[in-house]
Amino acid sequence: MPWETEYAAIRARNLQVQRERRRQVLALCPALAAWESSYLEAQRRRASSAGNAAPNTNANPTMQVERLLAQRAAILESVGLPSDYLSLPTDCPICRDYGYVDGKPCACLEKKRFASRTRRSNLVGLETQSFSRFDETVFPEEGGQRERMKKLRDLCVDYAADFPHNDPKNLLFIGNAGLGKSFLLNSVGRAVLDRGFSVLKTTANQFHQMLMDDVIRRRDMAPLRELESCDLLLYDDLGCEPNVKGIVENYFFALIAERHSAGRAMVTASNCSANEIAERYGERTLSRLLDRQNTRALAFKGQDLRLLRTQ
């Protein structure tokens, strides 16, 4: 298991740190070697006595071990080092770098899993784009744009909460640039990712580049298979890629058809109108994207927020 290997490497690294510290302290205080011999002997006696020694007596091995540990603390402090300097360091004091506590994943393992999913999802660097960061005040009230965006936000929140049992299964965001489509697309992805599902994001330009570099040039279908098989695919900026006739549109149709047949969800965002999508990708792609049984289309309307910021 990859996580077992990673945690084993962490423990090995920390064990090496402990060994280096021991050599450092022995150089500063050679008396530590005699202390180690006494400590090992006390540990051996404690293990063999199995609780038979009378408590609260000098013969009690547990008390001997505690006294020796206090002596070590004093030795370390005498050379200006912390009392726990020779203890085995750990990255996580809860699971002690094993990843599990009582058979359940430790919080540190859950954090690593989430970070790994985020890296694979292509949502790295988009931490500020989440439902909790949605600021309705950036949208002007004129023309009902603010209220419309609040309703779209609520629809997306419900979609992420219901995933993967959404009906319809897909979302399509259509509208001009600068209206918040990418923000809500990324917010949906992050919320679904937080719930433990696999999420991948690609843009139209990234999809085009992947086709050129991997699928066509190297004949490597693995990246395309990943886009087909993840629980949720986010596809942003549909229509913004270079128009290489017969390549992007065919592979894009095959992608959405494969995900449809497998019952996997997709959220797509585009600055193009329905007519522009049909012209660029063909009627069959438009029909698949706008199929009401499988897709809910959300219209984004209003003023471009990027232009408003420059005014």
Coordinates of C-alpha atoms in Angstrom, one line a residue:
M1 CA 0.0 0.0 0.0
P2 CA 1.4 3.4 -0.9
W3 CA 0.4 5.0 2.5
E4 CA 2.1 2.1 4.4
T5 CA 5.3 2.7 2.4
E6 CA 5.1 6.5 3.1
Y7 CA 4.6 6.0 6.8
A8 CA 7.4 3.4 6.9
A9 CA 9.7 6.0 5.3
I10 CA 8.7 8.6 7.9
R11 CA 9.4 6.2 10.8
A12 CA 12.8 5.2 9.2
R13 CA 13.7 8.9 8.8
N14 CA 12.8 9.7 12.5
L15 CA 14.6 6.7 13.7
Q16 CA 17.7 8.0 11.9
V17 CA 17.2 11.3 13.6
Q18 CA 17.1 9.6 17.0
R19 CA 20.3 7.7 16.2
E20 CA 22.1 10.9 15.2
R21 CA 21.0 12.6 18.4
R22 CA 22.3 9.7 20.4
R23 CA 25.7 9.9 18.8
Q24 CA 25.7 13.7 19.5
V25 CA 24.9 13.2 23.2
L26 CA 27.4 10.4 23.7
A27 CA 30.1 12.7 22.3
L28 CA 29.0 15.4 24.8
C29 CA 28.4 13.1 27.7
P30 CA 30.1 9.7 27.6
A31 CA 28.4 8.7 30.9
L32 CA 25.2 8.1 28.8
A33 CA 26.6 4.8 27.7
A34 CA 26.6 3.5 31.3
W35 CA 23.1 4.9 31.8
E36 CA 21.9 3.0 28.7
S37 CA 23.2 -0.3 30.1
S38 CA 21.4 0.3 33.4
Y39 CA 18.2 1.2 31.6
L40 CA 18.2 -1.8 29.4
E41 CA 18.7 -4.1 32.4
A42 CA 15.8 -2.4 34.3
Q43 CA 13.6 -2.8 31.3
R44 CA 14.5 -6.5 31.1
R45 CA 13.7 -7.0 34.8
R46 CA 10.4 -5.2 34.4
A47 CA 9.4 -7.4 31.5
S48 CA 10.4 -10.6 33.4
S49 CA 8.8 -9.7 36.7
A50 CA 5.3 -9.2 35.0
G51 CA 4.1 -7.2 38.1
N52 CA 5.3 -9.6 40.8
A53 CA 7.5 -7.0 42.5
A54 CA 6.1 -5.2 45.4
P55 CA 4.8 -1.7 44.5
N56 CA 6.4 1.4 45.9
T57 CA 9.7 -0.3 46.8
N58 CA 13.2 0.2 45.4
A59 CA 13.0 -3.3 44.0
N60 CA 10.0 -2.5 41.8
P61 CA 11.3 -2.5 38.2
T62 CA 8.8 0.1 37.0
M63 CA 10.0 2.5 39.6
Q64 CA 13.6 1.8 38.7
V65 CA 12.8 2.6 35.0
E66 CA 11.1 5.9 36.0
R67 CA 14.1 6.9 38.2
L68 CA 16.5 6.1 35.3
L69 CA 14.4 8.2 32.9
A70 CA 14.6 11.1 35.3
Q71 CA 18.4 10.6 35.4
R72 CA 18.5 10.8 31.6
A73 CA 16.5 14.0 31.6
A74 CA 19.0 15.5 34.1
I75 CA 22.0 14.4 32.0
L76 CA 20.5 16.0 28.9
E77 CA 19.6 19.2 30.7
S78 CA 23.2 19.3 32.1
V79 CA 24.5 19.7 28.5
G80 CA 21.8 22.2 27.5
L81 CA 19.5 19.8 25.7
P82 CA 15.7 19.2 26.1
S83 CA 14.8 16.4 28.5
D84 CA 13.0 14.5 25.6
Y85 CA 15.8 15.0 23.1
L86 CA 16.6 11.3 22.8
S87 CA 12.9 10.2 22.5
L88 CA 11.9 8.9 19.1
P89 CA 10.6 12.0 17.2
T90 CA 7.3 11.6 15.4
D91 CA 5.5 13.6 12.7
C92 CA 2.2 12.7 14.3
P93 CA 2.1 12.1 18.1
I94 CA -1.4 10.6 17.8
C95 CA -0.7 7.6 15.6
R96 CA 3.1 7.7 16.1
D97 CA 3.5 7.7 12.3
Y98 CA 1.5 4.5 11.5
G99 CA -1.5 6.3 10.0
Y100 CA -4.1 4.4 12.1
V101 CA -5.4 4.6 15.7
D102 CA -7.4 1.6 16.9
G103 CA -7.8 0.4 13.4
K104 CA -9.2 3.7 12.1
P105 CA -7.5 6.2 9.9
C106 CA -5.7 8.9 11.8
A107 CA -6.4 12.6 11.1
C108 CA -3.0 12.9 9.6
L109 CA -3.7 10.1 7.1
E110 CA -7.0 11.7 6.1
K111 CA -5.2 15.0 5.6
K112 CA -2.6 13.2 3.3
R113 CA -5.4 11.5 1.4
F114 CA -7.2 14.8 0.8
A115 CA -4.0 16.5 -0.3
S116 CA -3.3 13.7 -2.7
R117 CA -6.9 13.9 -4.1
T118 CA -6.5 17.6 -4.5
R119 CA -3.2 17.3 -6.4
R120 CA -4.7 14.7 -8.8
S121 CA -7.9 16.7 -9.2
N122 CA -6.1 19.7 -10.8
L123 CA -7.8 21.9 -8.1
V124 CA -4.5 22.8 -6.5
G125 CA -4.2 26.6 -5.9
L126 CA -7.9 27.1 -6.0
E127 CA -8.4 26.8 -2.2
T128 CA -10.2 30.2 -2.2
Q129 CA -12.8 29.0 -4.7
S130 CA -15.3 27.2 -2.5
F131 CA -18.9 27.7 -1.4
S132 CA -17.8 29.2 1.9
R133 CA -15.9 31.9 0.0
F134 CA -18.8 32.8 -2.2
D135 CA -19.3 36.6 -1.8
E136 CA -22.7 37.7 -3.1
T137 CA -21.8 41.4 -2.7
V138 CA -19.3 41.3 -5.7
F139 CA -22.3 40.8 -8.0
P140 CA -24.3 44.0 -8.9
E141 CA -27.9 44.2 -7.9
E142 CA -28.9 45.8 -11.2
G143 CA -30.9 43.5 -13.5
G144 CA -31.3 40.9 -10.7
Q145 CA -27.7 39.6 -11.2
R146 CA -27.0 39.2 -7.5
E147 CA -30.2 37.3 -6.7
R148 CA -29.7 35.1 -9.8
M149 CA -26.2 34.2 -8.7
K150 CA -27.4 33.4 -5.2
K151 CA -29.9 31.0 -6.7
L152 CA -27.3 29.4 -8.9
R153 CA -25.0 29.0 -5.9
D154 CA -27.8 27.3 -3.9
L155 CA -28.4 24.9 -6.8
C156 CA -24.7 24.0 -7.0
V157 CA -24.6 23.5 -3.2
D158 CA -27.5 21.1 -3.4
Y159 CA -25.9 19.3 -6.3
A160 CA -22.6 18.7 -4.4
A161 CA -24.6 17.6 -1.3
D162 CA -26.6 15.1 -3.3
F163 CA -23.7 13.7 -5.3
P164 CA -23.6 11.0 -6.7
H165 CA -27.4 10.6 -6.6
N166 CA -28.2 13.8 -8.6
D167 CA -31.1 13.9 -11.0
P168 CA -30.2 14.9 -13.6
K169 CA -26.6 13.8 -13.2
N170 CA -24.8 16.6 -15.1
L171 CA -24.6 20.4 -15.0
L172 CA -23.9 22.7 -17.9
F173 CA -23.0 26.4 -17.2
I174 CA -23.5 28.7 -20.1
G175 CA -22.9 32.4 -20.2
N176 CA -20.4 35.1 -21.1
A177 CA -17.0 35.5 -19.5
G178 CA -16.6 36.9 -16.0
L179 CA -19.9 35.8 -14.5
G180 CA -18.7 33.3 -11.9
K181 CA -19.0 30.1 -13.9
S182 CA -15.5 28.8 -13.1
F183 CA -15.8 29.8 -9.4
L184 CA -19.0 27.7 -9.0
L185 CA -17.5 24.8 -11.1
N186 CA -14.5 24.7 -8.8
S187 CA -16.7 25.0 -5.7
V188 CA -18.7 22.0 -6.7
G189 CA -15.6 20.0 -7.4
R190 CA -14.0 21.0 -4.0
A191 CA -17.2 20.1 -2.1
V192 CA -17.5 16.7 -3.8
L193 CA -13.8 16.1 -3.3
D194 CA -14.2 16.9 0.5
R195 CA -16.7 14.1 0.6
G196 CA -14.2 11.6 -0.6
F197 CA -15.1 11.2 -4.2
S198 CA -12.6 11.2 -7.1
V199 CA -12.7 14.5 -9.0
L200 CA -10.7 15.6 -12.0
K201 CA -10.7 19.0 -13.6
T202 CA -9.5 19.9 -17.1
T203 CA -9.9 23.0 -19.2
A204 CA -10.6 22.9 -22.9
N205 CA -7.0 24.0 -23.6
Q206 CA -5.6 21.3 -21.3
F207 CA -7.8 18.7 -23.0
H208 CA -6.5 19.8 -26.4
Q209 CA -2.9 19.7 -25.2
M210 CA -3.4 16.2 -23.7
L211 CA -4.8 14.9 -26.9
M212 CA -1.9 16.4 -28.9
D213 CA 0.9 15.3 -26.6
D214 CA -0.3 12.0 -25.1
V215 CA -3.1 10.4 -27.1
I216 CA -2.0 11.3 -30.7
R217 CA 1.8 11.7 -30.4
R218 CA 2.6 9.1 -27.8
R219 CA -0.4 6.8 -28.3
D220 CA -0.9 7.0 -24.5
M221 CA -4.6 6.6 -23.6
A222 CA -4.1 6.6 -19.8
P223 CA -4.8 10.3 -19.3
L224 CA -8.0 10.1 -21.3
R225 CA -9.1 7.0 -19.4
E226 CA -8.6 8.9 -16.1
L227 CA -11.0 11.6 -17.4
E228 CA -13.5 8.9 -18.4
S229 CA -13.4 7.0 -15.1
C230 CA -13.3 9.6 -12.2
D231 CA -16.5 10.1 -10.2
L232 CA -16.9 13.7 -11.2
L233 CA -15.3 15.5 -14.2
L234 CA -15.1 19.3 -14.3
Y235 CA -14.6 20.6 -17.8
D236 CA -14.0 24.4 -18.0
D237 CA -13.8 26.8 -20.9
L238 CA -15.5 24.6 -23.5
G239 CA -14.9 26.2 -26.9
C240 CA -11.7 28.1 -25.9
E241 CA -9.2 25.5 -27.3
P242 CA -7.5 25.7 -30.7
N243 CA -10.0 24.6 -33.3
V244 CA -8.3 21.5 -34.8
K245 CA -11.0 20.1 -37.0
G246 CA -12.1 16.5 -36.4
I247 CA -9.9 16.0 -33.3
V248 CA -11.1 17.8 -30.2
E249 CA -14.8 17.5 -31.2
N250 CA -14.6 13.7 -31.8
Y251 CA -12.7 13.0 -28.6
F252 CA -14.8 15.3 -26.6
F253 CA -18.0 13.6 -27.8
A254 CA -16.5 10.2 -27.1
L255 CA -15.6 11.4 -23.6
I256 CA -19.1 12.6 -22.7
A257 CA -20.6 9.5 -24.3
E258 CA -18.4 7.2 -22.3
R259 CA -19.2 9.0 -19.1
H260 CA -22.9 8.9 -19.9
S261 CA -22.9 5.2 -20.6
A262 CA -21.1 4.6 -17.3
G263 CA -23.4 6.8 -15.3
R264 CA -20.7 9.2 -14.3
A265 CA -21.3 12.9 -13.7
M266 CA -19.8 15.9 -15.4
V267 CA -20.0 19.6 -14.8
T268 CA -19.2 21.7 -18.0
A269 CA -18.8 25.4 -18.3
S270 CA -18.7 27.4 -21.6
N271 CA -18.7 31.0 -22.8
C272 CA -20.3 29.7 -26.0
S273 CA -24.0 29.9 -26.8
A274 CA -25.9 26.7 -27.8
N275 CA -25.5 27.7 -31.5
E276 CA -21.8 28.3 -31.1
I277 CA -21.4 24.9 -29.4
A278 CA -23.3 23.2 -32.3
E279 CA -21.2 25.0 -34.9
R280 CA -17.9 24.0 -33.2
Y281 CA -18.6 20.5 -32.0
G282 CA -21.6 19.4 -34.0
E283 CA -25.3 18.8 -33.4
R284 CA -24.7 15.4 -31.7
T285 CA -22.5 16.9 -29.1
L286 CA -24.9 19.7 -28.4
S287 CA -27.8 17.2 -28.2
R288 CA -25.8 15.1 -25.7
L289 CA -24.8 18.2 -23.6
L290 CA -28.4 19.6 -23.5
D291 CA -30.2 16.3 -23.0
R292 CA -32.6 17.3 -20.2
Q293 CA -32.9 13.8 -18.9
N294 CA -29.2 13.9 -18.0
T295 CA -28.2 17.5 -17.8
R296 CA -29.4 20.7 -16.1
A297 CA -28.4 23.8 -18.0
L298 CA -27.8 26.9 -15.9
A299 CA -27.7 30.3 -17.6
F300 CA -25.3 32.9 -16.3
K301 CA -26.3 36.5 -17.2
G302 CA -25.2 40.0 -16.2
Q303 CA -22.2 42.2 -16.1
D304 CA -18.6 40.9 -16.4
L305 CA -17.1 41.1 -12.9
R306 CA -13.6 41.6 -14.3
L307 CA -14.6 44.7 -16.2
L308 CA -16.4 46.0 -13.1
R309 CA -13.2 45.8 -11.0
T310 CA -11.4 48.0 -13.5
Q311 CA -14.0 50.8 -13.3

